[in-house]
Tab-separated table of C-alpha atoms in Angstrom:
chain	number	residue	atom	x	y	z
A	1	UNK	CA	22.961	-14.449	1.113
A	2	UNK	CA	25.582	-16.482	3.341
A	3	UNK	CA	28.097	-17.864	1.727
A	4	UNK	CA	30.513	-20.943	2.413
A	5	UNK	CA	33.038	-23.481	1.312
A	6	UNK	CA	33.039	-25.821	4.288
A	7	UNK	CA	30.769	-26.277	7.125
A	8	UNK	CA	31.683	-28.432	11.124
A	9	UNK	CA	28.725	-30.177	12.065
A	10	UNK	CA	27.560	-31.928	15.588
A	11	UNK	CA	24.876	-33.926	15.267
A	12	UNK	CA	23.935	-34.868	18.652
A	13	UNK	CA	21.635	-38.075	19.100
A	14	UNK	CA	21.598	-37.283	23.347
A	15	UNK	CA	18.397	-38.267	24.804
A	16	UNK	CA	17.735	-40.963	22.664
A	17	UNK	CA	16.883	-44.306	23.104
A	18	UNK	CA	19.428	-46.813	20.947
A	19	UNK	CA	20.502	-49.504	22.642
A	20	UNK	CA	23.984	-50.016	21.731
A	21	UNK	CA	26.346	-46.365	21.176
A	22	UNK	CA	29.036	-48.825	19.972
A	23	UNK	CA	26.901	-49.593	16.853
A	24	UNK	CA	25.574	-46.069	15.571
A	25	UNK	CA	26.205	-44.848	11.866
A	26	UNK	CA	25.656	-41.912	10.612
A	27	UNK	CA	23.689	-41.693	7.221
A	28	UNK	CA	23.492	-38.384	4.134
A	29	UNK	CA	20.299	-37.958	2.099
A	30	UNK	CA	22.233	-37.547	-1.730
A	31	UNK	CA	19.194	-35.518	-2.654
A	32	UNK	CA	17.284	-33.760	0.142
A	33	UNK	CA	13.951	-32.011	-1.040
A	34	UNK	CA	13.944	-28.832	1.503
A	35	UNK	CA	10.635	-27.678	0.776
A	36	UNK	CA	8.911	-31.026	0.700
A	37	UNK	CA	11.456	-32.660	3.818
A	38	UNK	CA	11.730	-35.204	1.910
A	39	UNK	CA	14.970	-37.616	0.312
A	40	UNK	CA	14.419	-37.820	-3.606
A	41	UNK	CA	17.631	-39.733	-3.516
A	42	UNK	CA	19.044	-42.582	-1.396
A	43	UNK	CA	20.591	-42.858	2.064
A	44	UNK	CA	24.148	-43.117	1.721
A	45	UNK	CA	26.639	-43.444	4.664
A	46	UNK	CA	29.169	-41.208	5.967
A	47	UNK	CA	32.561	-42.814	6.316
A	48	UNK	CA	34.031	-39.985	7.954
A	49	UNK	CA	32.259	-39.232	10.758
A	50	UNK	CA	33.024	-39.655	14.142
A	51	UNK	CA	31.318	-40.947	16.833
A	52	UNK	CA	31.867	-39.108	19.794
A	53	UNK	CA	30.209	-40.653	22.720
A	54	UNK	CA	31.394	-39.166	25.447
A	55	UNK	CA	29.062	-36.115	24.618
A	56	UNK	CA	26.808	-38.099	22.711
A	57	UNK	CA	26.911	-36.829	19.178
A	58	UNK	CA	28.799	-37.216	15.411
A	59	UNK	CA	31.109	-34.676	14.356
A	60	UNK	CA	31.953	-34.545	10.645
A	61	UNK	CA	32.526	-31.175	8.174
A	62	UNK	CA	30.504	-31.041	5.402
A	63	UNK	CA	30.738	-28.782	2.129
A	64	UNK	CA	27.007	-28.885	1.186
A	65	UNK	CA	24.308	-29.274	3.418
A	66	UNK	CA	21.360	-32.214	3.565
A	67	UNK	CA	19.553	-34.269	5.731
A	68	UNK	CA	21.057	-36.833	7.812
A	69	UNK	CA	20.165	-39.555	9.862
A	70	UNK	CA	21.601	-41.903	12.856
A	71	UNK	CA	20.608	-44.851	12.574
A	72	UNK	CA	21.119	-48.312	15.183
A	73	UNK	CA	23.573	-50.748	13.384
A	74	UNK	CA	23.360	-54.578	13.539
A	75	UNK	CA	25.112	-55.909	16.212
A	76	UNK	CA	25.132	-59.050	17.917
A	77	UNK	CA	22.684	-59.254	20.445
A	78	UNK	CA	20.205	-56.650	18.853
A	79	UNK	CA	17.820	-60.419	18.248
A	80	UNK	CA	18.362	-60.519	14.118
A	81	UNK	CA	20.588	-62.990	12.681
A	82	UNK	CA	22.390	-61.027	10.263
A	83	UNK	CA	25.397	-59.220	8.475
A	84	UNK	CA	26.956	-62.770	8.401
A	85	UNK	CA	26.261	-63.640	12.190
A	86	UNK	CA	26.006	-67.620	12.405
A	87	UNK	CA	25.246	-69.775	14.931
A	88	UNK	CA	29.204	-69.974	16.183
A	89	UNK	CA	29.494	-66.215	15.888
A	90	UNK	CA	26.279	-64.808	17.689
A	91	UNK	CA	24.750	-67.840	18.925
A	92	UNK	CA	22.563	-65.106	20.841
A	93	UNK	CA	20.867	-64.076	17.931
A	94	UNK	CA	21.511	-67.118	15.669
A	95	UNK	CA	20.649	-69.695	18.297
A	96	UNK	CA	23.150	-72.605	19.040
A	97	UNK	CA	24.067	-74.484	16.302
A	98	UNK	CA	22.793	-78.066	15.610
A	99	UNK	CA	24.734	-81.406	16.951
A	100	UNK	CA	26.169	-83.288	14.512
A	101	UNK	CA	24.962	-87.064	15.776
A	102	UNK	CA	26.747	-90.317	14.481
A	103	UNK	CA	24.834	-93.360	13.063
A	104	UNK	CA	26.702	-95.546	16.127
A	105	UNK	CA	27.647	-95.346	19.536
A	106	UNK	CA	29.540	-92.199	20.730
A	107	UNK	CA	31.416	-91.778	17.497
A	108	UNK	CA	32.532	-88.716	16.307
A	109	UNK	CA	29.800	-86.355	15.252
A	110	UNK	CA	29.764	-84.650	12.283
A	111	UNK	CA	31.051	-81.229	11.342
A	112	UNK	CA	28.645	-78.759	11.805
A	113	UNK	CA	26.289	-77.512	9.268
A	114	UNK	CA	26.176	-73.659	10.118
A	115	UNK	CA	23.396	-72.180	11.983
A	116	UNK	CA	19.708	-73.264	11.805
A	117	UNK	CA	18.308	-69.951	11.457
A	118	UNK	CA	17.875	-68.273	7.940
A	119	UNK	CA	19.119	-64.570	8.137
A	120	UNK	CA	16.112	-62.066	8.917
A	121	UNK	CA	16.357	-58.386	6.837
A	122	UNK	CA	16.964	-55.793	9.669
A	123	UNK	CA	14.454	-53.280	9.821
A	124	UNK	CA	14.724	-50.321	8.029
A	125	UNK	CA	12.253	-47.616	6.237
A	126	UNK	CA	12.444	-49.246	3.622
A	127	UNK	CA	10.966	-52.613	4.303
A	128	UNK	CA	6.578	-52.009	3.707
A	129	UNK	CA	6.555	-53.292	7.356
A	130	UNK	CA	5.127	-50.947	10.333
A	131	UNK	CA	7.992	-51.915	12.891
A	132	UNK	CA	10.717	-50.090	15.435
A	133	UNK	CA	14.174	-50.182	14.436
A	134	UNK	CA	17.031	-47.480	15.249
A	135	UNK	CA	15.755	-47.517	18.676
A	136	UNK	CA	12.345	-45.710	17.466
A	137	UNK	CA	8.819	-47.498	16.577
A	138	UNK	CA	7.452	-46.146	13.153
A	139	UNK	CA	4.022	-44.477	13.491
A	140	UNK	CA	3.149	-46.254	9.814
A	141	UNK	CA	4.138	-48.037	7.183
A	142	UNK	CA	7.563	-46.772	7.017
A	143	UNK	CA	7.193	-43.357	8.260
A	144	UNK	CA	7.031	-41.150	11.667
A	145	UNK	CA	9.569	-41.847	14.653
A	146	UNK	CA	12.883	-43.138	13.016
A	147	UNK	CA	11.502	-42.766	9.012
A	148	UNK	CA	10.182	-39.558	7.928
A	149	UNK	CA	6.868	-38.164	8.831
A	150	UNK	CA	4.117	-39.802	7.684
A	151	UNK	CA	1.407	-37.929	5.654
A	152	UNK	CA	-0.765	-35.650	7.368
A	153	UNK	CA	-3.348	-32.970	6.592
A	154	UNK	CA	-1.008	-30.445	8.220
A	155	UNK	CA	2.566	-30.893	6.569
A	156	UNK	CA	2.016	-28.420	3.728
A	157	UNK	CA	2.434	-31.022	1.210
A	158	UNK	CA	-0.352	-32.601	-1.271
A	159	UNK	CA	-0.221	-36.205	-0.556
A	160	UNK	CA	-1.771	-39.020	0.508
A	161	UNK	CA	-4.438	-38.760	-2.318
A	162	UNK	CA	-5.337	-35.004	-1.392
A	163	UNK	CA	-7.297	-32.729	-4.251
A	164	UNK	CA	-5.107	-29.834	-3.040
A	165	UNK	CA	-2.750	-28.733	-0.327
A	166	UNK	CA	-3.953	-30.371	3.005
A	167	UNK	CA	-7.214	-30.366	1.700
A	168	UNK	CA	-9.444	-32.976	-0.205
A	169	UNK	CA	-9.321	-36.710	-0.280
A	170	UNK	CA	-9.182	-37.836	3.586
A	171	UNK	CA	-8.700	-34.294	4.598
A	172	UNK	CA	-11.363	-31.329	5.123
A	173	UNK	CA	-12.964	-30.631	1.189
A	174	UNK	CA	-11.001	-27.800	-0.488
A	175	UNK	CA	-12.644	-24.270	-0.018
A	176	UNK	CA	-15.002	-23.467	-3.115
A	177	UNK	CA	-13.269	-20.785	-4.987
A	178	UNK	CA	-16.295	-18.750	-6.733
A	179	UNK	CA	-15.666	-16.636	-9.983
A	180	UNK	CA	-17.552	-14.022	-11.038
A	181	UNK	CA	-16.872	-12.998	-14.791
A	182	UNK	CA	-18.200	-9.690	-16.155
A	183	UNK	CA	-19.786	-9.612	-19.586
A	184	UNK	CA	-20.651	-6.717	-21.534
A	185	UNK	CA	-22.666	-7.021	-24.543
A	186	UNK	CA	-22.370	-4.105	-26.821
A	187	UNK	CA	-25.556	-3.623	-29.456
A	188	UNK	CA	-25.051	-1.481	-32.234
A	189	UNK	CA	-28.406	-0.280	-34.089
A	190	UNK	CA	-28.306	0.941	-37.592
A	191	UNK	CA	-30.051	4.652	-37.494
A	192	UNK	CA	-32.846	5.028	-40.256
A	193	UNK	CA	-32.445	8.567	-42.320
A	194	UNK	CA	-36.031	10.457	-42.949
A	195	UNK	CA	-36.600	12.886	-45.839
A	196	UNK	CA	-39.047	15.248	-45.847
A	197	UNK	CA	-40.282	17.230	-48.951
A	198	UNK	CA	-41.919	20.481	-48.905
A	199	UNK	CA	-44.261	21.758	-51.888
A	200	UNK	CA	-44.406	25.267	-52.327
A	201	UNK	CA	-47.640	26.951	-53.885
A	202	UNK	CA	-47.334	30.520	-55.766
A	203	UNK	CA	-50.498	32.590	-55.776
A	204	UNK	CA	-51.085	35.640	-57.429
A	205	UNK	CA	-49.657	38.810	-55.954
A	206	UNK	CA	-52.780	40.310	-55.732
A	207	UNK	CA	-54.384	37.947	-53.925
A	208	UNK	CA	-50.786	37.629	-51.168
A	209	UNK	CA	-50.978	41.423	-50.691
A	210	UNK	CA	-54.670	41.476	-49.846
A	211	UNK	CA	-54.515	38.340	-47.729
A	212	UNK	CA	-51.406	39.782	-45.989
A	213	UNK	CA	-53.336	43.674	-45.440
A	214	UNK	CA	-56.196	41.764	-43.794
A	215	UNK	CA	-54.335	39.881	-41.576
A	216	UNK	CA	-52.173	42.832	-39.949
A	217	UNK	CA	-56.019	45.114	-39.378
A	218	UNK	CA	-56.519	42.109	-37.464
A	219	UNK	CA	-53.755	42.004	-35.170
A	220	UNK	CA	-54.316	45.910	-34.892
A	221	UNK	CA	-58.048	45.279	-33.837
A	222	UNK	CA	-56.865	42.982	-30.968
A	223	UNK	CA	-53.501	45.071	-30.022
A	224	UNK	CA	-54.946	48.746	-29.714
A	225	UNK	CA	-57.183	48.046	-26.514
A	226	UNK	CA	-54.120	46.773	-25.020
A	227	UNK	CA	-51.470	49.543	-26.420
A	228	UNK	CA	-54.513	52.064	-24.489
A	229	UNK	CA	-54.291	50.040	-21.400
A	230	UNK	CA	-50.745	50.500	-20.677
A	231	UNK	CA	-50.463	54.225	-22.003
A	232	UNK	CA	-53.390	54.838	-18.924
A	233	UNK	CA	-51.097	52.693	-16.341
A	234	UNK	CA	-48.563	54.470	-17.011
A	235	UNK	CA	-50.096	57.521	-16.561
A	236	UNK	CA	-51.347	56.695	-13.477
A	237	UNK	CA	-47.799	55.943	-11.718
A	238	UNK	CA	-45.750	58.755	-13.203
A	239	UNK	CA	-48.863	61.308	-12.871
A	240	UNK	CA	-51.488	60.142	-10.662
A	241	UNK	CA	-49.689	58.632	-8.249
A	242	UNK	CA	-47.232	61.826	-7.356
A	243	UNK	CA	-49.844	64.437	-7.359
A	244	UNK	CA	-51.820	62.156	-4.419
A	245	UNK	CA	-48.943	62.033	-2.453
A	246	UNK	CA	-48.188	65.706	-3.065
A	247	UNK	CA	-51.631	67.255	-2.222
A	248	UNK	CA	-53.386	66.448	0.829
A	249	UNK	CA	-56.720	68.567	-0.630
A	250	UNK	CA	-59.453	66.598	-2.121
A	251	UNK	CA	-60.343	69.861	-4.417
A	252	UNK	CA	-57.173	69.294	-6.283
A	253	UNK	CA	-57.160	65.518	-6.625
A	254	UNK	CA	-60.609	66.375	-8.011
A	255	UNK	CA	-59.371	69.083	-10.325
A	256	UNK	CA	-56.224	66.577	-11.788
A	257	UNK	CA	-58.438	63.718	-11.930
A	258	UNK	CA	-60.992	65.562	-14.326
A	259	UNK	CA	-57.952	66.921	-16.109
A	260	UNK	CA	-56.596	63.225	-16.927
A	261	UNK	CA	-59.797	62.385	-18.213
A	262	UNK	CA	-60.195	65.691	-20.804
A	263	UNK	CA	-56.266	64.656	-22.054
A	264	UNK	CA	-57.438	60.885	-22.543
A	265	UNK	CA	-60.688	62.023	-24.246
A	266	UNK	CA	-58.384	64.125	-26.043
């Protein structure tokens, strides 16, 4: 962050086009808007600056900083009959001033009656006229070359009617911004509770035991053929299957084969 107290300023106005150095003031903004370049306030002049011609430019030291302005002064000759010019004190802008004929012969004329012209307003930024004035020609109404810049669709600023920032009105339409929202519904669903009853029936033990005797005869009529199945398997890797590999003879494979079927007759 700089910091100061008191500033020197040259303001240089070299390569302009004013026609008359001798008549040049220098002008403060009371209330300069730096991010919209803009005066919210009024143009006040500076007293004590001076004019330094020989280079061109105003010097004066400043403790705050703002926008200023040079702008062309009245003088006589500039073509406006103003600031209190008459026809006997700028009869170049004010025109020469009316004879004051007698009734008779040459008598004495009249005195004069001041200048015929009515005082013009100078031009200024001010005036709702599109004009030049301080040596520069506006580029509208009061704005652009010697005022300040006229609304555009580039200057960063919403103006001139605009629905947004350069954008909108008599500029390009404003970008669409699109929006998605997200919405989650959330459904809760009452759960429905089921009974179930059983109904137990008690029959006589008799009749359980007998029912339960016949059912397990049953199962043993359908689970010995099978329990006789695997006993043979088995027999046949753990015996069979050794002895072959054992005994190249066919007398003795004979011999243990008729032996395996007198121990399963058995």
């Amino acid at each position: 962050e700089f910091n100061y107290s008191s500033a020197s300023l040259a303001l240089s106005y070299r390569g302009t086009n004013y026609k008359n150095k001798n008549y040049l003031g220098l002008y403060k903004c009371s209330l300069w808007n730096f991010s919209a370049r803009r005066c919210e306030g009024s143009w006040q002049k500076v007293s004590n600056a001076v004019n330094d011609q020989s280079y061109e430019r105003f010097l004066l030291n400043v403790s705050s900083f703002s926008a200023f302005a040079i702008k062309q002064e009245a003088y006589c000759g500039d073509g406006s009959c103003n600031n209190g010019e008459t026809c006997r004190s700028c009869p170049q802008d004010c025109g020469p001033c009316p004879s004051g004929g007698g009734g008779g012969g040459g008598g004495k004329g009249g005195g004069s009656r001041g200048g015929g012209y009515v005082a013009q307003p100078s031009a200024s930024c001010y005036d709702g006229i599109q004009n030049c004035h301080h040596g520069l020609c506006e580029e509208g109404i009061d704005c652009g070359g010697p005022c300040e810049p006229c609304p555009s669709c580039h200057d960063g600023i919403q103006n001139q009617g605009e629905t947004g920032v350069d954008c909108g009105g008599p500029c390009p339409p404003c970008p669409i911004t699109t929006t998605t929202t997200l919405v989650t519904t959330t459904t809760t669903t009452s759960s429905t509770t089921s009974s179930t009853s059983s109904v137990t029936t008690t029959l006589p033990k008799e009749t359980v035991t007998s029912t339960t005797m016949l059912e397990r005869r049953e199962e043993l009529r359908w689970f010995l053929p099978l329990i006789l199945t695997l006993i043979a398997m088995i027999i046949v890797v753990t015996v069979i299957l050794p002895l072959i590999r054992g005994r190249s003879s066919s007398k003795e494979i004979s011999d243990d084969l008729k032996r395996l079927e007198e121990e399963v007759e058995k």
